[in-house]
Amino acid sequence: MEKPTQEKCSIGGFSFGKIRDSATFGTVPSASAKPAIYLLGSTKDSSSKVTDASSTEKRENNHLFTFPAARPNLVSQWRDIEWTEEKKTSLMKTISSYIPSCADVNQAQVLLLGPVGSGKSSFISSVQSVFNGRVTNRAMVGSSSNSFTKKSFNIHGQNGEHPTGLILCDMMGLGGEEMTGPTLHDILSIIKGHVPEGHKFSPDQPVRSETVGYVKRPSLQNKIHCVAFVVDASKVLTYPKGLRTTFQQLREHISDLGVHQVALLTHVDQICSETDKDATQVYKSHIIRDMMGKAGALLGMSTSYIVPVKNYSSELDLDVNTDVLLLSAVDHILQYTDLHFQDNTSHHTGPKID
């Protein structure tokens, strides 16, 4: 069979491989052939026309959002949500008692995808903090520039009780200053369930059938059941232009696998001073509502799929309103996760997506 040829192009600092023979995309590369894959991270290839690295680094390190002139918040919330201890308790009970609506799956797996520093790991830590009853922080994922590992975190019930029916999966971000992001091939391999837990990814060693622990015939339990994109509200306006293309490519291929997608807009407290002081103002903020629309344009999805999030960062104590916002985001994710199980249950007799 004729080998696919690959062309490189650089858009907004993100490098992509264009595969001419689309029929071979997503197949396992042979050991002898150089894999034809899409690169979603930043590149140091001298042939790519990328903006000066030092200026890019300075731009990324600077605070990327300044508060606009004061504008009164809305009188009514543009999304209805209760900010009470009772609501927090209700959400915790819903999440703790969650059971996937598919007999073949014990725990639903949700993969978090987003740029470096978007708040994926912080979101997982924040959710765990709510159930632990105190603020705790997990080690960040993808600190190495040469390799990275997908990590799965069980969300336990209150006070460390038995695991809930939800697993949040974290992995290296989509590109960064000194990092090469994960390839589209490897991301799709995770979603399809081929990748064993703890596998260490490397840019020059894509997942293939020869990979140790490779799952050749993944069950529904092995697969990802929902993808949550994570974007930083304070950087939406300054992300590289190529990131929109990256999201478009990801979303198209993920949709082809029948996996539903949602999005988290993190760091909303950094773009709205009122929400920074009081999380109950999040759905009254003009700034956040406008930024939700811009995030939707970046991701190519309706704002109905996007929820704002305020993670715990420097706080030492929990806040009931921040907890409600975090738990509401988890509940939002679970709704779309269950849609995946409903789809697979109704088509259970059909061919498996491998």
Tab-separated table of C-alpha atoms in Angstrom:
chain	number	residue	atom	x	y	z
A	1	MET	CA	0.000	0.000	0.000
A	2	GLU	CA	1.282	3.452	-0.837
A	3	LYS	CA	2.573	5.306	2.214
A	4	PRO	CA	0.823	8.528	3.127
A	5	THR	CA	2.832	11.677	2.637
A	6	GLN	CA	2.905	14.383	5.225
A	7	GLU	CA	3.275	18.114	4.802
A	8	LYS	CA	4.103	20.489	7.609
A	9	CYS	CA	2.547	23.840	8.161
A	10	SER	CA	2.591	26.244	11.058
A	11	ILE	CA	-0.414	28.260	12.165
A	12	GLY	CA	-0.182	30.659	15.042
A	13	GLY	CA	2.721	28.779	16.621
A	14	PHE	CA	1.017	25.371	16.412
A	15	SER	CA	2.401	22.748	14.031
A	16	PHE	CA	0.224	20.328	12.110
A	17	GLY	CA	0.878	17.427	9.759
A	18	LYS	CA	-1.422	17.221	6.743
A	19	ILE	CA	-1.966	13.595	5.772
A	20	ARG	CA	-2.891	13.218	2.125
A	21	ASP	CA	-4.074	9.617	2.404
A	22	SER	CA	-6.897	10.142	4.902
A	23	ALA	CA	-7.828	6.466	4.786
A	24	THR	CA	-4.710	5.568	6.759
A	25	PHE	CA	-5.346	8.117	9.506
A	26	GLY	CA	-6.018	6.636	12.909
A	27	THR	CA	-4.489	3.259	12.038
A	28	VAL	CA	-1.616	1.919	14.071
A	29	PRO	CA	1.688	2.977	12.488
A	30	SER	CA	4.007	0.187	11.453
A	31	ALA	CA	7.231	-0.242	13.368
A	32	SER	CA	9.315	0.386	10.264
A	33	ALA	CA	7.515	3.448	8.972
A	34	LYS	CA	7.718	6.912	10.437
A	35	PRO	CA	4.214	7.550	11.836
A	36	ALA	CA	2.059	10.012	9.952
A	37	ILE	CA	0.397	11.944	12.753
A	38	TYR	CA	-0.869	15.388	13.547
A	39	LEU	CA	1.215	17.364	15.992
A	40	LEU	CA	-0.904	19.527	18.249
A	41	GLY	CA	1.825	21.068	20.360
A	42	SER	CA	4.305	23.864	19.826
A	43	THR	CA	7.300	23.132	17.643
A	44	LYS	CA	10.951	24.069	17.601
A	45	ASP	CA	11.462	23.034	13.986
A	46	SER	CA	13.671	25.731	12.467
A	47	SER	CA	11.871	25.339	9.134
A	48	SER	CA	8.581	26.465	10.671
A	49	LYS	CA	7.828	30.155	10.546
A	50	VAL	CA	7.045	30.729	14.190
A	51	THR	CA	7.126	34.049	15.982
A	52	ASP	CA	10.218	34.857	18.013
A	53	ALA	CA	10.323	32.482	21.004
A	54	SER	CA	11.416	35.107	23.488
A	55	SER	CA	8.568	37.464	22.609
A	56	THR	CA	6.098	34.576	22.749
A	57	GLU	CA	7.369	33.547	26.150
A	58	LYS	CA	7.066	37.090	27.483
A	59	ARG	CA	3.527	37.380	26.141
A	60	GLU	CA	2.502	34.077	27.750
A	61	ASN	CA	4.056	34.951	31.094
A	62	ASN	CA	2.386	38.340	31.370
A	63	HIS	CA	-1.026	38.684	32.956
A	64	LEU	CA	-3.237	38.362	29.920
A	65	PHE	CA	-6.390	40.061	31.096
A	66	THR	CA	-7.070	43.468	32.577
A	67	PHE	CA	-10.395	44.312	34.153
A	68	PRO	CA	-12.480	46.574	31.894
A	69	ALA	CA	-14.210	49.672	33.134
A	70	ALA	CA	-16.763	49.022	35.868
A	71	ARG	CA	-20.115	47.819	34.543
A	72	PRO	CA	-22.998	46.971	36.875
A	73	ASN	CA	-23.861	43.297	37.071
A	74	LEU	CA	-27.239	42.064	35.860
A	75	VAL	CA	-30.104	42.063	38.341
A	76	SER	CA	-31.098	38.502	37.472
A	77	GLN	CA	-28.934	35.463	36.708
A	78	TRP	CA	-28.700	34.455	33.053
A	79	ARG	CA	-28.587	30.845	34.230
A	80	ASP	CA	-30.729	29.708	37.108
A	81	ILE	CA	-28.725	28.230	39.968
A	82	GLU	CA	-29.268	28.028	43.725
A	83	TRP	CA	-26.476	29.158	46.025
A	84	THR	CA	-27.286	27.314	49.229
A	85	GLU	CA	-25.811	24.672	51.495
A	86	GLU	CA	-28.809	22.512	50.614
A	87	LYS	CA	-27.962	22.747	46.904
A	88	LYS	CA	-24.364	21.735	47.622
A	89	THR	CA	-25.545	18.735	49.637
A	90	SER	CA	-27.976	17.726	46.877
A	91	LEU	CA	-25.276	17.904	44.184
A	92	MET	CA	-22.813	15.935	46.306
A	93	LYS	CA	-25.428	13.235	46.828
A	94	THR	CA	-26.213	13.106	43.100
A	95	ILE	CA	-22.550	12.750	42.152
A	96	SER	CA	-21.703	10.317	44.968
A	97	SER	CA	-24.564	7.998	44.019
A	98	TYR	CA	-23.961	8.233	40.267
A	99	ILE	CA	-23.997	4.899	38.451
A	100	PRO	CA	-23.389	4.718	34.665
A	101	SER	CA	-26.590	3.802	32.833
A	102	CYS	CA	-24.861	0.866	31.165
A	103	ALA	CA	-24.449	-2.532	32.795
A	104	ASP	CA	-21.084	-3.055	31.065
A	105	VAL	CA	-19.461	-0.014	32.734
A	106	ASN	CA	-18.629	0.380	36.430
A	107	GLN	CA	-17.204	3.887	36.246
A	108	ALA	CA	-17.545	6.610	33.624
A	109	GLN	CA	-14.265	7.993	32.299
A	110	VAL	CA	-14.044	11.679	31.371
A	111	LEU	CA	-10.940	13.041	29.624
A	112	LEU	CA	-9.945	16.669	30.240
A	113	LEU	CA	-8.258	18.344	27.247
A	114	GLY	CA	-6.928	21.894	27.014
A	115	PRO	CA	-3.894	24.133	26.558
A	116	VAL	CA	-1.038	24.132	29.049
A	117	GLY	CA	-2.050	25.991	32.213
A	118	SER	CA	-5.777	26.007	31.450
A	119	GLY	CA	-6.652	24.538	34.852
A	120	LYS	CA	-7.308	20.835	34.173
A	121	SER	CA	-5.357	19.511	37.162
A	122	SER	CA	-6.636	22.333	39.366
A	123	PHE	CA	-10.224	21.425	38.495
A	124	ILE	CA	-9.669	17.801	39.519
A	125	SER	CA	-8.000	18.907	42.762
A	126	SER	CA	-10.811	21.370	43.461
A	127	VAL	CA	-13.533	18.752	42.963
A	128	GLN	CA	-11.671	16.333	45.208
A	129	SER	CA	-11.318	19.126	47.778
A	130	VAL	CA	-15.084	19.572	47.940
A	131	PHE	CA	-15.597	15.887	48.741
A	132	ASN	CA	-12.634	15.775	51.140
A	133	GLY	CA	-14.020	18.717	53.092
A	134	ARG	CA	-10.752	20.643	52.840
A	135	VAL	CA	-8.608	22.235	50.137
A	136	THR	CA	-6.067	19.767	48.740
A	137	ASN	CA	-3.801	19.913	45.701
A	138	ARG	CA	-2.658	17.143	43.403
A	139	ALA	CA	0.653	16.970	41.534
A	140	MET	CA	0.425	18.525	38.088
A	141	VAL	CA	0.450	16.299	35.000
A	142	GLY	CA	2.901	16.652	32.126
A	143	SER	CA	5.768	18.464	33.843
A	144	SER	CA	8.301	16.821	31.543
A	145	SER	CA	8.972	18.227	28.078
A	146	ASN	CA	9.996	14.843	26.669
A	147	SER	CA	7.239	12.535	27.872
A	148	PHE	CA	3.910	12.544	29.680
A	149	THR	CA	1.481	10.151	31.306
A	150	LYS	CA	-2.306	10.054	31.363
A	151	LYS	CA	-3.464	9.928	34.974
A	152	SER	CA	-6.879	8.809	36.128
A	153	PHE	CA	-8.402	10.085	39.372
A	154	ASN	CA	-11.289	8.400	41.163
A	155	ILE	CA	-13.701	10.920	42.615
A	156	HIS	CA	-14.440	9.579	46.087
A	157	GLY	CA	-17.563	10.211	48.103
A	158	GLN	CA	-17.634	12.545	51.088
A	159	ASN	CA	-14.784	12.161	53.589
A	160	GLY	CA	-12.931	9.672	51.382
A	161	GLU	CA	-15.724	7.121	51.149
A	162	HIS	CA	-15.940	4.539	48.357
A	163	PRO	CA	-15.207	5.790	44.824
A	164	THR	CA	-18.089	7.300	42.896
A	165	GLY	CA	-19.027	6.175	39.399
A	166	LEU	CA	-16.814	8.917	37.912
A	167	ILE	CA	-13.149	8.969	36.896
A	168	LEU	CA	-11.513	12.212	35.703
A	169	CYS	CA	-8.537	11.670	33.392
A	170	ASP	CA	-5.795	14.277	33.150
A	171	MET	CA	-2.992	14.523	30.625
A	172	MET	CA	-0.409	16.931	29.239
A	173	GLY	CA	-1.710	20.190	27.784
A	174	LEU	CA	-1.900	21.044	24.086
A	175	GLY	CA	1.476	22.690	23.595
A	176	GLY	CA	3.457	25.186	25.640
A	177	GLU	CA	6.681	27.129	25.904
A	178	GLU	CA	9.091	24.213	26.244
A	179	MET	CA	6.687	21.330	25.635
A	180	THR	CA	5.641	19.389	22.594
A	181	GLY	CA	1.992	18.582	23.022
A	182	PRO	CA	0.350	15.188	22.546
A	183	THR	CA	-0.375	14.000	19.032
A	184	LEU	CA	-3.879	13.588	17.678
A	185	HIS	CA	-3.115	9.907	17.104
A	186	ASP	CA	-2.293	9.367	20.796
A	187	ILE	CA	-5.292	11.384	22.020
A	188	LEU	CA	-7.629	9.303	19.867
A	189	SER	CA	-5.906	6.125	21.064
A	190	ILE	CA	-6.771	7.120	24.637
A	191	ILE	CA	-10.392	7.846	23.739
A	192	LYS	CA	-10.731	4.530	21.884
A	193	GLY	CA	-9.435	2.686	24.959
A	194	HIS	CA	-6.231	1.257	23.477
A	195	VAL	CA	-3.869	2.899	25.992
A	196	PRO	CA	-3.062	1.118	29.285
A	197	GLU	CA	-3.151	3.125	32.521
A	198	GLY	CA	0.233	4.619	33.397
A	199	HIS	CA	1.578	4.413	29.840
A	200	LYS	CA	4.301	7.002	29.289
A	201	PHE	CA	3.796	8.839	26.015
A	202	SER	CA	6.679	10.126	23.927
A	203	PRO	CA	6.533	12.230	20.718
A	204	ASP	CA	8.833	9.810	18.863
A	205	GLN	CA	7.090	6.655	20.118
A	206	PRO	CA	3.394	6.765	19.160
A	207	VAL	CA	0.975	4.212	20.566
A	208	ARG	CA	0.838	1.113	18.358
A	209	SER	CA	-0.150	-2.531	18.657
A	210	GLU	CA	3.405	-3.380	19.788
A	211	THR	CA	3.147	-0.971	22.752
A	212	VAL	CA	3.422	-2.773	26.090
A	213	GLY	CA	-0.055	-3.266	27.542
A	214	TYR	CA	-1.783	-2.141	24.329
A	215	VAL	CA	-5.485	-3.017	24.496
A	216	LYS	CA	-6.280	-4.542	21.117
A	217	ARG	CA	-10.009	-5.025	21.676
A	218	PRO	CA	-11.079	-2.381	24.182
A	219	SER	CA	-14.403	-2.827	25.951
A	220	LEU	CA	-16.744	0.073	26.611
A	221	GLN	CA	-15.242	0.259	30.119
A	222	ASN	CA	-11.769	0.922	28.643
A	223	LYS	CA	-12.950	3.846	26.529
A	224	ILE	CA	-13.432	7.538	27.270
A	225	HIS	CA	-17.132	8.316	27.636
A	226	CYS	CA	-17.030	12.130	27.508
A	227	VAL	CA	-14.427	14.787	26.691
A	228	ALA	CA	-14.344	18.063	28.613
A	229	PHE	CA	-12.339	20.812	26.947
A	230	VAL	CA	-10.780	23.259	29.393
A	231	VAL	CA	-9.914	26.855	28.455
A	232	ASP	CA	-8.666	29.754	30.566
A	233	ALA	CA	-11.060	32.726	30.534
A	234	SER	CA	-8.175	35.160	31.043
A	235	LYS	CA	-6.414	33.863	27.886
A	236	VAL	CA	-9.288	33.247	25.459
A	237	LEU	CA	-8.556	36.501	23.616
A	238	THR	CA	-4.792	35.873	23.397
A	239	TYR	CA	-4.552	32.163	22.556
A	240	PRO	CA	-2.678	31.529	19.254
A	241	LYS	CA	-4.940	31.620	16.200
A	242	GLY	CA	-3.918	28.049	15.379
A	243	LEU	CA	-5.579	26.790	18.545
A	244	ARG	CA	-9.009	27.191	16.952
A	245	THR	CA	-7.887	24.843	14.169
A	246	THR	CA	-6.555	22.420	16.767
A	247	PHE	CA	-9.889	22.341	18.566
A	248	GLN	CA	-11.743	21.950	15.276
A	249	GLN	CA	-9.641	18.929	14.292
A	250	LEU	CA	-10.011	17.362	17.718
A	251	ARG	CA	-13.761	17.896	17.901
A	252	GLU	CA	-14.390	16.486	14.431
A	253	HIS	CA	-12.487	13.265	15.112
A	254	ILE	CA	-13.930	12.868	18.607
A	255	SER	CA	-17.446	13.366	17.234
A	256	ASP	CA	-16.771	10.655	14.654
A	257	LEU	CA	-16.209	8.285	17.597
A	258	GLY	CA	-19.637	9.158	18.991
A	259	VAL	CA	-18.241	10.798	22.140
A	260	HIS	CA	-20.059	13.846	23.508
A	261	GLN	CA	-18.090	16.985	24.369
A	262	VAL	CA	-18.532	19.791	26.870
A	263	ALA	CA	-16.273	22.629	28.021
A	264	LEU	CA	-15.116	24.290	31.235
A	265	LEU	CA	-14.262	27.999	31.245
A	266	THR	CA	-11.802	28.293	34.126
A	267	HIS	CA	-10.322	31.293	35.967
A	268	VAL	CA	-13.522	33.313	35.588
A	269	ASP	CA	-12.595	34.983	38.895
A	270	GLN	CA	-9.583	36.495	37.102
A	271	ILE	CA	-11.718	38.364	34.571
A	272	CYS	CA	-14.502	39.544	36.878
A	273	SER	CA	-13.592	41.210	40.166
A	274	GLU	CA	-17.129	40.786	41.537
A	275	THR	CA	-17.022	37.025	40.927
A	276	ASP	CA	-13.570	36.938	42.501
A	277	LYS	CA	-15.127	38.302	45.689
A	278	ASP	CA	-18.389	36.358	45.453
A	279	ALA	CA	-18.937	33.291	43.234
A	280	THR	CA	-22.712	33.891	43.208
A	281	GLN	CA	-22.107	36.797	40.811
A	282	VAL	CA	-20.813	34.534	38.034
A	283	TYR	CA	-24.183	34.321	36.230
A	284	LYS	CA	-24.857	38.022	36.641
A	285	SER	CA	-21.584	39.139	35.065
A	286	HIS	CA	-21.622	40.812	31.636
A	287	ILE	CA	-17.900	40.078	31.269
A	288	ILE	CA	-18.234	36.350	31.892
A	289	ARG	CA	-21.294	36.021	29.667
A	290	ASP	CA	-19.443	37.758	26.822
A	291	MET	CA	-16.350	35.611	27.373
A	292	MET	CA	-18.493	32.475	27.255
A	293	GLY	CA	-19.503	33.501	23.733
A	294	LYS	CA	-15.882	34.049	22.715
A	295	ALA	CA	-14.889	30.692	24.206
A	296	GLY	CA	-17.710	29.081	22.214
A	297	ALA	CA	-16.326	30.628	19.018
A	298	LEU	CA	-12.832	29.353	19.867
A	299	LEU	CA	-14.068	25.832	20.529
A	300	GLY	CA	-16.692	25.778	17.805
A	301	MET	CA	-19.513	24.855	20.166
A	302	SER	CA	-22.671	26.418	21.549
A	303	THR	CA	-22.410	28.134	24.924
A	304	SER	CA	-25.026	25.682	26.227
A	305	TYR	CA	-22.216	23.120	26.414
A	306	ILE	CA	-19.911	25.471	28.361
A	307	VAL	CA	-19.922	26.084	32.120
A	308	PRO	CA	-17.843	28.636	34.066
A	309	VAL	CA	-15.584	27.347	36.836
A	310	LYS	CA	-13.712	28.876	39.738
A	311	ASN	CA	-10.967	26.534	40.966
A	312	TYR	CA	-9.364	26.627	44.370
A	313	SER	CA	-5.844	28.053	44.109
A	314	SER	CA	-4.498	30.068	47.046
A	315	GLU	CA	-7.482	29.485	49.342
A	316	LEU	CA	-7.063	27.452	52.526
A	317	ASP	CA	-10.755	26.981	53.291
A	318	LEU	CA	-13.726	25.842	51.233
A	319	ASP	CA	-16.462	28.254	50.181
A	320	VAL	CA	-19.994	26.914	49.722
A	321	ASN	CA	-20.670	29.049	46.623
A	322	THR	CA	-17.446	27.955	44.914
A	323	ASP	CA	-18.356	24.368	45.818
A	324	VAL	CA	-21.786	24.720	44.175
A	325	LEU	CA	-20.157	26.073	40.993
A	326	LEU	CA	-17.668	23.182	40.867
A	327	LEU	CA	-20.263	20.517	41.603
A	328	SER	CA	-22.615	22.004	39.003
A	329	ALA	CA	-19.824	21.587	36.436
A	330	VAL	CA	-19.410	17.913	37.373
A	331	ASP	CA	-23.181	17.382	37.144
A	332	HIS	CA	-23.118	19.029	33.693
A	333	ILE	CA	-20.384	16.602	32.575
A	334	LEU	CA	-22.304	13.585	33.876
A	335	GLN	CA	-25.407	14.520	31.889
A	336	TYR	CA	-23.481	14.290	28.611
A	337	THR	CA	-21.584	11.207	29.785
A	338	ASP	CA	-24.880	9.382	30.235
A	339	LEU	CA	-25.945	10.390	26.724
A	340	HIS	CA	-22.983	8.359	25.480
A	341	PHE	CA	-24.176	5.286	27.376
A	342	GLN	CA	-27.706	5.762	26.069
A	343	ASP	CA	-26.358	5.934	22.520
A	344	ASN	CA	-24.271	2.774	22.990
A	345	THR	CA	-27.067	0.882	24.710
A	346	SER	CA	-29.517	1.605	21.878
A	347	HIS	CA	-26.920	0.511	19.296
A	348	HIS	CA	-25.497	-2.339	21.358
A	349	THR	CA	-26.072	-4.881	18.589
A	350	GLY	CA	-24.157	-2.853	16.024
A	351	PRO	CA	-20.455	-3.182	15.138
A	352	LYS	CA	-17.874	-2.069	17.695
A	353	ILE	CA	-15.839	1.067	17.050
A	354	ASP	CA	-12.269	-0.090	17.383
